[in-house]
């Protein structure tokens, strides 16, 4: 099966940390730029971060800049989103998507995606 699966979500306290995983099965992520999206309650998904095919181009939404970090591990065929100091506004379902565009170039969304996962829920609460 060809699929993209997110994991690592759960309950986290404000100021804590959480690491989300986006793992590919049946294909290699080495040929795709990967994006993370947040869907807050009652909202549409919004781009949070993007990492290019080579990992040399990275982009973050202003709201998470300095707190979140995206990185990829080709050996594990996985892209991670490290969430540091999460706040209540970071609550939502986080999903990852793969696009054939090779660079992020300041983008947090694209017109086409090859794969999109079902998401993992993150709740930031004390």
PDB file of C-alpha atoms in Angstrom:
ATOM      1  CA  UNK A   1       0.000   0.000   0.000  1.00  0.00           C
ATOM      2  CA  UNK A   2       1.078   3.558  -0.732  1.00  0.00           C
ATOM      3  CA  UNK A   3       0.292   5.733   2.237  1.00  0.00           C
ATOM      4  CA  UNK A   4       1.385   8.626   4.401  1.00  0.00           C
ATOM      5  CA  UNK A   5       0.793   8.199   8.127  1.00  0.00           C
ATOM      6  CA  UNK A   6       1.124  10.790  10.893  1.00  0.00           C
ATOM      7  CA  UNK A   7       1.766   9.910  14.512  1.00  0.00           C
ATOM      8  CA  UNK A   8       2.971  11.435  17.764  1.00  0.00           C
ATOM      9  CA  UNK A   9      -0.014  13.596  18.610  1.00  0.00           C
ATOM     10  CA  UNK A  10      -1.605  13.808  22.015  1.00  0.00           C
ATOM     11  CA  UNK A  11      -2.057  16.060  25.000  1.00  0.00           C
ATOM     12  CA  UNK A  12       0.732  18.498  25.768  1.00  0.00           C
ATOM     13  CA  UNK A  13       0.980  21.315  28.282  1.00  0.00           C
ATOM     14  CA  UNK A  14       1.747  24.874  27.213  1.00  0.00           C
ATOM     15  CA  UNK A  15       5.491  25.311  27.170  1.00  0.00           C
ATOM     16  CA  UNK A  16       6.090  21.590  26.755  1.00  0.00           C
ATOM     17  CA  UNK A  17       7.190  19.789  23.625  1.00  0.00           C
ATOM     18  CA  UNK A  18       5.929  17.230  21.171  1.00  0.00           C
ATOM     19  CA  UNK A  19       7.371  15.561  18.098  1.00  0.00           C
ATOM     20  CA  UNK A  20       5.115  14.576  15.225  1.00  0.00           C
ATOM     21  CA  UNK A  21       6.116  12.014  12.613  1.00  0.00           C
ATOM     22  CA  UNK A  22       5.121  11.723   8.970  1.00  0.00           C
ATOM     23  CA  UNK A  23       6.104   8.304   7.676  1.00  0.00           C
ATOM     24  CA  UNK A  24       5.754   7.023   4.135  1.00  0.00           C
ATOM     25  CA  UNK A  25       5.006   3.415   3.264  1.00  0.00           C
ATOM     26  CA  UNK A  26       5.445   1.939  -0.193  1.00  0.00           C
ATOM     27  CA  UNK A  27       7.326   4.896  -1.656  1.00  0.00           C
ATOM     28  CA  UNK A  28      10.272   7.145  -0.873  1.00  0.00           C
ATOM     29  CA  UNK A  29       9.880  10.668   0.485  1.00  0.00           C
ATOM     30  CA  UNK A  30      13.232  11.597  -1.049  1.00  0.00           C
ATOM     31  CA  UNK A  31      11.495  12.820  -4.202  1.00  0.00           C
ATOM     32  CA  UNK A  32       8.935  15.098  -2.565  1.00  0.00           C
ATOM     33  CA  UNK A  33       8.804  18.310  -0.632  1.00  0.00           C
ATOM     34  CA  UNK A  34       6.810  17.713   2.546  1.00  0.00           C
ATOM     35  CA  UNK A  35       4.407  20.091   4.234  1.00  0.00           C
ATOM     36  CA  UNK A  36       2.737  20.062   7.624  1.00  0.00           C
ATOM     37  CA  UNK A  37      -0.752  21.502   8.023  1.00  0.00           C
ATOM     38  CA  UNK A  38      -2.768  22.436  11.072  1.00  0.00           C
ATOM     39  CA  UNK A  39      -6.540  22.221  11.074  1.00  0.00           C
ATOM     40  CA  UNK A  40      -7.807  24.099  14.089  1.00  0.00           C
ATOM     41  CA  UNK A  41     -11.315  23.318  15.357  1.00  0.00           C
ATOM     42  CA  UNK A  42     -13.864  24.713  12.918  1.00  0.00           C
ATOM     43  CA  UNK A  43     -11.181  25.876  10.478  1.00  0.00           C
ATOM     44  CA  UNK A  44      -9.690  24.744   7.197  1.00  0.00           C
ATOM     45  CA  UNK A  45      -6.159  23.328   7.124  1.00  0.00           C
ATOM     46  CA  UNK A  46      -3.422  25.957   7.089  1.00  0.00           C
ATOM     47  CA  UNK A  47       0.195  25.400   6.161  1.00  0.00           C
ATOM     48  CA  UNK A  48       2.576  25.332   9.107  1.00  0.00           C
ATOM     49  CA  UNK A  49       5.888  24.322   7.586  1.00  0.00           C
ATOM     50  CA  UNK A  50       7.523  23.000   4.441  1.00  0.00           C
ATOM     51  CA  UNK A  51      10.801  21.200   3.817  1.00  0.00           C
ATOM     52  CA  UNK A  52      12.247  20.733   0.336  1.00  0.00           C
ATOM     53  CA  UNK A  53      13.365  17.504  -1.320  1.00  0.00           C
ATOM     54  CA  UNK A  54      16.975  17.979  -0.239  1.00  0.00           C
ATOM     55  CA  UNK A  55      16.149  19.622   3.075  1.00  0.00           C
ATOM     56  CA  UNK A  56      17.976  22.759   2.000  1.00  0.00           C
ATOM     57  CA  UNK A  57      14.877  24.926   1.748  1.00  0.00           C
ATOM     58  CA  UNK A  58      12.601  25.306   4.770  1.00  0.00           C
ATOM     59  CA  UNK A  59       9.673  27.607   5.413  1.00  0.00           C
ATOM     60  CA  UNK A  60       7.555  28.275   8.512  1.00  0.00           C
ATOM     61  CA  UNK A  61       4.375  30.140   9.202  1.00  0.00           C
ATOM     62  CA  UNK A  62       5.026  33.308  11.184  1.00  0.00           C
ATOM     63  CA  UNK A  63       2.933  31.975  14.045  1.00  0.00           C
ATOM     64  CA  UNK A  64       5.292  29.048  14.693  1.00  0.00           C
ATOM     65  CA  UNK A  65       8.626  30.516  13.637  1.00  0.00           C
ATOM     66  CA  UNK A  66      11.214  30.037  16.344  1.00  0.00           C
ATOM     67  CA  UNK A  67       9.131  27.419  18.138  1.00  0.00           C
ATOM     68  CA  UNK A  68       8.625  24.605  15.614  1.00  0.00           C
ATOM     69  CA  UNK A  69      11.250  22.799  13.582  1.00  0.00           C
ATOM     70  CA  UNK A  70      10.793  20.585  10.541  1.00  0.00           C
ATOM     71  CA  UNK A  71      13.404  18.057   9.509  1.00  0.00           C
ATOM     72  CA  UNK A  72      13.651  14.830   7.571  1.00  0.00           C
ATOM     73  CA  UNK A  73      15.379  11.505   8.132  1.00  0.00           C
ATOM     74  CA  UNK A  74      15.828   9.737   4.811  1.00  0.00           C
ATOM     75  CA  UNK A  75      17.020   6.533   6.490  1.00  0.00           C
ATOM     76  CA  UNK A  76      13.667   6.259   8.260  1.00  0.00           C
ATOM     77  CA  UNK A  77      11.683   7.628   5.307  1.00  0.00           C
ATOM     78  CA  UNK A  78      10.121  10.074   7.757  1.00  0.00           C
ATOM     79  CA  UNK A  79       9.656  13.816   8.160  1.00  0.00           C
ATOM     80  CA  UNK A  80       9.242  15.264  11.643  1.00  0.00           C
ATOM     81  CA  UNK A  81       7.694  18.360  13.127  1.00  0.00           C
ATOM     82  CA  UNK A  82       9.232  19.261  16.469  1.00  0.00           C
ATOM     83  CA  UNK A  83       6.788  21.386  18.433  1.00  0.00           C
ATOM     84  CA  UNK A  84       8.448  23.389  21.190  1.00  0.00           C
ATOM     85  CA  UNK A  85       6.583  25.677  23.571  1.00  0.00           C
ATOM     86  CA  UNK A  86       3.179  24.913  22.048  1.00  0.00           C
ATOM     87  CA  UNK A  87       0.331  27.259  22.888  1.00  0.00           C
ATOM     88  CA  UNK A  88      -3.430  26.803  22.942  1.00  0.00           C
ATOM     89  CA  UNK A  89      -3.638  28.211  19.409  1.00  0.00           C
ATOM     90  CA  UNK A  90      -1.575  25.248  18.204  1.00  0.00           C
ATOM     91  CA  UNK A  91      -4.377  22.828  19.049  1.00  0.00           C
ATOM     92  CA  UNK A  92      -5.761  20.929  16.091  1.00  0.00           C
ATOM     93  CA  UNK A  93      -5.320  18.029  13.719  1.00  0.00           C
ATOM     94  CA  UNK A  94      -1.897  17.980  12.090  1.00  0.00           C
ATOM     95  CA  UNK A  95      -1.504  16.343   8.714  1.00  0.00           C
ATOM     96  CA  UNK A  96       1.360  16.021   6.279  1.00  0.00           C
ATOM     97  CA  UNK A  97       1.322  16.125   2.509  1.00  0.00           C
ATOM     98  CA  UNK A  98       3.821  15.311  -0.224  1.00  0.00           C
ATOM     99  CA  UNK A  99       4.216  17.448  -3.324  1.00  0.00           C
ATOM    100  CA  UNK A 100       6.356  16.880  -6.405  1.00  0.00           C
ATOM    101  CA  UNK A 101       7.590  20.468  -6.215  1.00  0.00           C
ATOM    102  CA  UNK A 102      11.260  20.195  -5.302  1.00  0.00           C
ATOM    103  CA  UNK A 103      11.552  23.443  -3.343  1.00  0.00           C
ATOM    104  CA  UNK A 104       9.428  25.313  -0.819  1.00  0.00           C
ATOM    105  CA  UNK A 105      10.492  28.807  -1.950  1.00  0.00           C
ATOM    106  CA  UNK A 106       8.573  30.614   0.753  1.00  0.00           C
ATOM    107  CA  UNK A 107       5.467  28.524   0.112  1.00  0.00           C
ATOM    108  CA  UNK A 108       3.236  26.848   2.674  1.00  0.00           C
ATOM    109  CA  UNK A 109       0.803  25.389   0.155  1.00  0.00           C
ATOM    110  CA  UNK A 110       0.794  24.124  -3.430  1.00  0.00           C
ATOM    111  CA  UNK A 111      -1.782  23.445  -6.095  1.00  0.00           C
ATOM    112  CA  UNK A 112      -1.124  19.705  -6.261  1.00  0.00           C
ATOM    113  CA  UNK A 113      -0.238  16.979  -3.779  1.00  0.00           C
ATOM    114  CA  UNK A 114       0.699  13.381  -4.450  1.00  0.00           C
ATOM    115  CA  UNK A 115      -0.172  12.118  -0.960  1.00  0.00           C
ATOM    116  CA  UNK A 116      -1.982  13.410   2.102  1.00  0.00           C
ATOM    117  CA  UNK A 117      -2.236  11.685   5.461  1.00  0.00           C
ATOM    118  CA  UNK A 118      -5.244  11.421   7.750  1.00  0.00           C
ATOM    119  CA  UNK A 119      -3.696  13.480  10.530  1.00  0.00           C
ATOM    120  CA  UNK A 120      -2.823  13.218  14.198  1.00  0.00           C
ATOM    121  CA  UNK A 121      -4.598  15.253  16.854  1.00  0.00           C
ATOM    122  CA  UNK A 122      -2.711  17.653  19.104  1.00  0.00           C
ATOM    123  CA  UNK A 123      -4.322  19.198  22.148  1.00  0.00           C
ATOM    124  CA  UNK A 124      -2.494  21.934  24.028  1.00  0.00           C
ATOM    125  CA  UNK A 125      -3.989  22.328  27.467  1.00  0.00           C
ATOM    126  CA  UNK A 126      -2.959  22.693  31.080  1.00  0.00           C
TER     127      UNK A 126
END
